């Protein structure tokens, strides 16, 4: 990924639209945090009736169908360049198939909250990949400080020092780290190799999730075996994971990467553990402890620092 790749400055755009800016991007960023923050809860529920591979197969197929409907209703054209579809195969593996399988497999052995903690390491993984692969996207002092501050806030919210023996086996935790490394690669890869083709976010999302679904369908005779038990919680969880967590979420994700950059877009994973805390309090009746709201403030401060919001406020006040 470190070699320089030149893409035509005016690729053929089929049904493309300008990427959203301002409040629209922020709204998609927050929707992404809410959807992906709840995904670990839904994965845990889905695993009560399905195997990890069956869970991944179901969410990818449902996500591909949802995105296919969007393509049909909005009359977008599918990309035709073979090289674009080759990039989509890489993205499908790194952003969908491999990390989904790793997180679902690990979910059998470790708490969903711990999965959220490891999921929040994605920006750190992305930062490492970005520094090595994207010459045009160097992180300044504010960016590095924002990433580190956000990571510290996640640690405060989740309080891993209280997990103790509930942490689970080390190899399940290593699988989560492997998944976030794949996410880091995919953020940077999308930014460098995919966005320059000029296709809009729904088209890119439909392509990558569609290819991922085809890959999982091909692998299903080997991986997605075993008994299936479908009850209302399992079906509802799969529907949310597929349509929102795997379908619409990837449209939002691509839009945010295009406007804000790979490293900043990946900070959405700082908010996903916060969503898990709120769900625990509201749905499961868990107790809200002092460290959770404090960590939330630190996380938001980290994101604002990385975006340069805090710096711009300080600059205005000093004038």
XYZ file of C-alpha atoms in Angstrom:
319
model
C 0.000 0.000 0.000
C 2.968 2.345 0.324
C 3.655 2.759 -3.387
C 2.266 5.774 -5.169
C -0.828 5.074 -7.268
C -2.041 7.523 -9.897
C -5.724 7.592 -10.750
C -7.244 9.501 -13.614
C -8.324 12.938 -12.368
C -11.660 12.668 -14.092
C -12.961 9.118 -13.803
C -16.317 8.221 -15.205
C -18.999 9.042 -12.665
C -22.213 7.095 -12.915
C -25.043 8.480 -10.878
C -22.649 10.221 -8.491
C -23.672 13.077 -6.261
C -21.551 15.503 -4.249
C -20.579 14.233 -0.837
C -22.568 15.948 1.928
C -20.955 18.613 4.057
C -21.433 20.304 7.400
C -24.355 19.212 9.545
C -25.317 16.402 7.173
C -21.957 14.688 7.678
C -22.173 15.165 11.444
C -25.661 13.611 11.463
C -24.376 10.571 9.547
C -21.412 10.307 11.879
C -23.715 10.223 14.937
C -26.118 7.766 13.264
C -23.131 5.556 12.538
C -22.059 5.686 16.183
C -25.562 4.742 17.357
C -25.954 1.891 14.864
C -22.511 0.374 15.336
C -22.623 0.968 19.094
C -25.708 -1.229 19.365
C -24.311 -3.890 17.027
C -22.447 -5.810 19.736
C -25.689 -6.236 21.681
C -27.456 -7.519 18.564
C -24.577 -9.846 17.727
C -24.771 -11.319 21.217
C -28.511 -11.928 20.817
C -28.115 -13.385 17.328
C -25.512 -15.856 18.582
C -28.148 -17.449 20.815
C -29.704 -19.003 17.707
C -27.007 -18.860 15.042
C -23.339 -19.718 14.656
C -20.829 -16.872 14.122
C -20.571 -17.555 10.376
C -24.357 -17.785 10.031
C -24.666 -14.427 11.787
C -22.182 -12.842 9.398
C -23.849 -14.444 6.366
C -27.278 -13.188 7.431
C -26.217 -9.610 8.102
C -24.276 -9.366 4.826
C -27.086 -10.772 2.691
C -29.662 -8.505 4.356
C -27.332 -5.538 4.043
C -26.720 -6.256 0.356
C -30.462 -6.510 -0.286
C -31.115 -3.199 1.490
C -28.407 -1.434 -0.502
C -29.607 -3.069 -3.717
C -33.066 -1.607 -3.117
C -31.484 1.830 -2.624
C -29.603 1.465 -5.911
C -32.806 0.421 -7.694
C -35.072 3.098 -6.228
C -32.578 5.910 -6.823
C -31.749 4.550 -10.311
C -28.023 4.518 -9.724
C -25.817 2.648 -12.164
C -23.459 -0.057 -11.005
C -19.747 0.644 -11.706
C -18.324 -1.089 -14.769
C -14.561 -0.787 -14.392
C -12.965 -4.153 -13.536
C -10.219 -2.471 -11.496
C -12.875 -0.847 -9.306
C -14.436 -4.226 -8.571
C -10.997 -5.601 -7.733
C -10.651 -2.859 -5.113
C -14.139 -3.717 -3.878
C -13.088 -7.316 -3.299
C -10.245 -6.110 -1.085
C -12.538 -3.742 0.835
C -15.194 -6.443 1.187
C -12.685 -8.725 2.888
C -11.057 -6.079 5.112
C -14.156 -4.099 6.107
C -16.803 -6.821 6.177
C -16.003 -10.520 5.926
C -12.869 -10.918 8.053
C -13.638 -8.474 10.906
C -17.280 -9.584 11.107
C -16.188 -13.190 11.451
C -13.549 -12.333 14.060
C -15.903 -10.255 16.211
C -18.739 -12.807 15.967
C -16.393 -15.658 16.858
C -14.925 -13.722 19.785
C -18.442 -12.833 20.956
C -18.937 -16.447 22.015
C -16.195 -16.122 24.648
C -15.967 -12.514 25.836
C -18.515 -9.909 27.021
C -19.999 -7.548 24.459
C -18.670 -4.610 26.470
C -15.132 -5.874 26.092
C -15.685 -6.221 22.349
C -16.663 -2.553 22.353
C -13.435 -1.662 24.112
C -11.370 -3.387 21.461
C -13.539 -1.933 18.702
C -12.572 1.510 19.987
C -8.931 0.822 19.117
C -9.821 1.242 15.425
C -8.732 4.913 15.280
C -5.348 3.984 16.721
C -4.955 1.229 14.125
C -6.090 3.638 11.413
C -3.595 6.243 12.590
C -0.736 3.785 12.215
C -1.843 2.710 8.744
C -2.526 6.301 7.688
C 0.908 7.518 8.735
C 2.510 4.742 6.688
C 0.278 4.732 3.599
C -1.356 8.127 3.065
C 1.200 10.836 2.427
C -1.446 13.503 1.972
C -3.127 12.762 5.294
C -0.520 13.413 7.961
C -1.765 13.902 11.496
C -0.793 17.119 13.234
C -0.408 17.661 16.943
C -4.143 18.254 17.390
C -4.999 15.033 15.535
C -2.665 12.870 17.591
C -3.796 14.519 20.818
C -7.442 14.009 19.883
C -6.915 10.306 19.168
C -5.049 9.745 22.417
C -7.573 11.756 24.425
C -10.458 9.798 22.893
C -8.752 6.492 23.678
C -8.273 7.606 27.292
C -11.977 8.470 27.510
C -12.964 5.023 26.274
C -10.811 3.424 28.964
C -12.471 5.596 31.630
C -15.987 4.745 30.420
C -15.510 0.993 30.210
C -13.261 0.711 33.296
C -11.379 -2.407 32.147
C -9.787 -2.676 35.599
C -13.180 -3.934 36.824
C -13.526 -6.693 34.214
C -11.186 -9.061 36.018
C -11.823 -12.693 35.244
C -14.693 -11.748 32.900
C -12.212 -10.609 30.270
C -12.195 -14.024 28.608
C -9.397 -15.929 26.859
C -6.527 -13.968 25.332
C -7.010 -15.490 21.891
C -10.578 -14.160 21.701
C -9.288 -10.715 22.622
C -6.550 -11.040 20.002
C -9.259 -11.787 17.431
C -10.912 -8.459 18.267
C -7.622 -6.643 17.775
C -7.193 -8.415 14.454
C -10.651 -7.166 13.436
C -9.846 -3.554 14.310
C -6.575 -3.777 12.383
C -8.630 -4.838 9.341
C -10.875 -1.827 9.891
C -7.831 0.440 10.042
C -6.549 -0.948 6.751
C -9.942 -0.571 5.107
C -10.381 3.084 6.124
C -7.034 4.007 4.598
C -7.509 1.765 1.535
C -10.917 3.303 0.796
C -9.510 6.795 1.055
C -6.559 6.105 -1.244
C -7.816 3.674 -3.878
C -11.630 3.885 -4.034
C -12.902 7.439 -3.592
C -10.934 8.804 -6.566
C -13.213 6.903 -8.966
C -15.941 9.427 -8.229
C -18.754 7.083 -7.272
C -21.021 8.282 -4.487
C -21.387 6.718 -1.038
C -24.467 4.514 -1.732
C -22.829 3.048 -4.849
C -19.566 2.251 -3.060
C -21.401 0.785 -0.067
C -23.665 -1.363 -2.259
C -20.655 -2.654 -4.187
C -18.550 -3.562 -1.164
C -21.355 -5.171 0.840
C -22.662 -6.969 -2.253
C -19.244 -8.466 -2.966
C -18.868 -9.387 0.716
C -22.228 -11.182 0.640
C -21.149 -13.152 -2.431
C -17.904 -14.131 -0.698
C -19.783 -15.354 2.375
C -22.294 -17.248 0.236
C -19.380 -19.018 -1.436
C -17.854 -19.852 1.951
C -21.119 -20.821 3.645
C -20.939 -24.568 2.802
C -17.680 -24.671 4.745
C -18.308 -22.130 7.532
C -22.022 -21.458 8.020
C -22.999 -24.951 9.132
C -24.768 -26.198 12.236
C -28.286 -25.926 13.683
C -30.361 -22.762 13.329
C -32.890 -21.497 15.863
C -34.905 -18.473 14.752
C -37.012 -16.723 17.356
C -38.211 -13.108 17.463
C -35.118 -11.661 19.240
C -32.758 -13.422 16.835
C -34.696 -12.374 13.727
C -35.056 -8.778 14.950
C -31.356 -8.573 15.785
C -30.381 -9.883 12.359
C -32.720 -7.402 10.664
C -31.144 -4.450 12.492
C -27.619 -5.750 11.899
C -28.293 -6.300 8.217
C -30.401 -3.337 7.110
C -28.861 -0.681 9.356
C -25.551 -1.957 10.735
C -24.368 -3.429 7.432
C -26.509 -1.621 4.865
C -27.196 2.033 5.569
C -24.238 2.356 7.950
C -21.754 1.784 5.159
C -23.326 4.564 3.102
C -22.854 6.904 6.048
C -19.341 5.583 6.661
C -18.154 6.220 3.108
C -19.579 9.753 3.182
C -17.733 10.575 6.399
C -14.426 9.155 5.089
C -14.768 11.242 1.922
C -15.375 14.494 3.800
C -13.368 14.134 7.015
C -10.582 11.707 6.098
C -9.750 8.162 7.171
C -8.266 8.798 10.612
C -10.964 11.240 11.750
C -13.802 9.135 10.347
C -12.565 6.135 12.308
C -13.055 8.041 15.586
C -16.719 7.020 15.356
C -15.601 3.925 17.260
C -14.862 6.138 20.250
C -18.608 6.687 20.609
C -19.711 3.086 20.179
C -18.855 2.084 23.779
C -20.858 5.085 25.014
C -23.900 3.799 23.153
C -23.382 0.443 24.835
C -23.379 2.120 28.257
C -26.663 3.918 27.538
C -28.254 0.699 26.277
C -27.109 -1.076 29.410
C -28.726 1.555 31.642
C -31.985 1.946 29.686
C -32.580 -1.607 28.446
C -30.824 -3.794 30.996
C -31.197 -1.578 34.078
C -27.473 -1.339 34.737
C -26.175 1.238 37.206
C -24.545 4.393 35.878
C -21.241 4.896 37.688
C -19.146 8.066 37.997
C -16.576 7.014 35.414
C -19.073 6.662 32.557
C -20.257 10.301 32.179
C -16.709 11.493 32.887
C -15.355 9.276 30.138
C -18.090 10.504 27.783
C -16.931 14.089 28.263
C -13.315 13.075 27.597
C -14.300 11.216 24.423
C -16.254 14.173 23.043
C -13.368 16.480 23.909
C -11.004 14.165 22.045
C -13.160 14.167 18.926
C -13.520 17.957 19.027
C -9.759 18.324 19.465
C -9.031 16.034 16.532
C -11.502 17.983 14.371
C -9.861 21.275 15.367
C -13.081 22.584 16.922
C -11.555 23.306 20.315
C -8.532 24.938 18.722
C -10.700 27.185 16.557
C -12.753 28.270 19.585
C -9.595 29.091 21.502
C -8.256 31.063 18.538
C -11.441 33.118 18.282
C -11.451 33.946 21.984
C -7.827 35.043 21.918
C -8.498 37.609 19.205
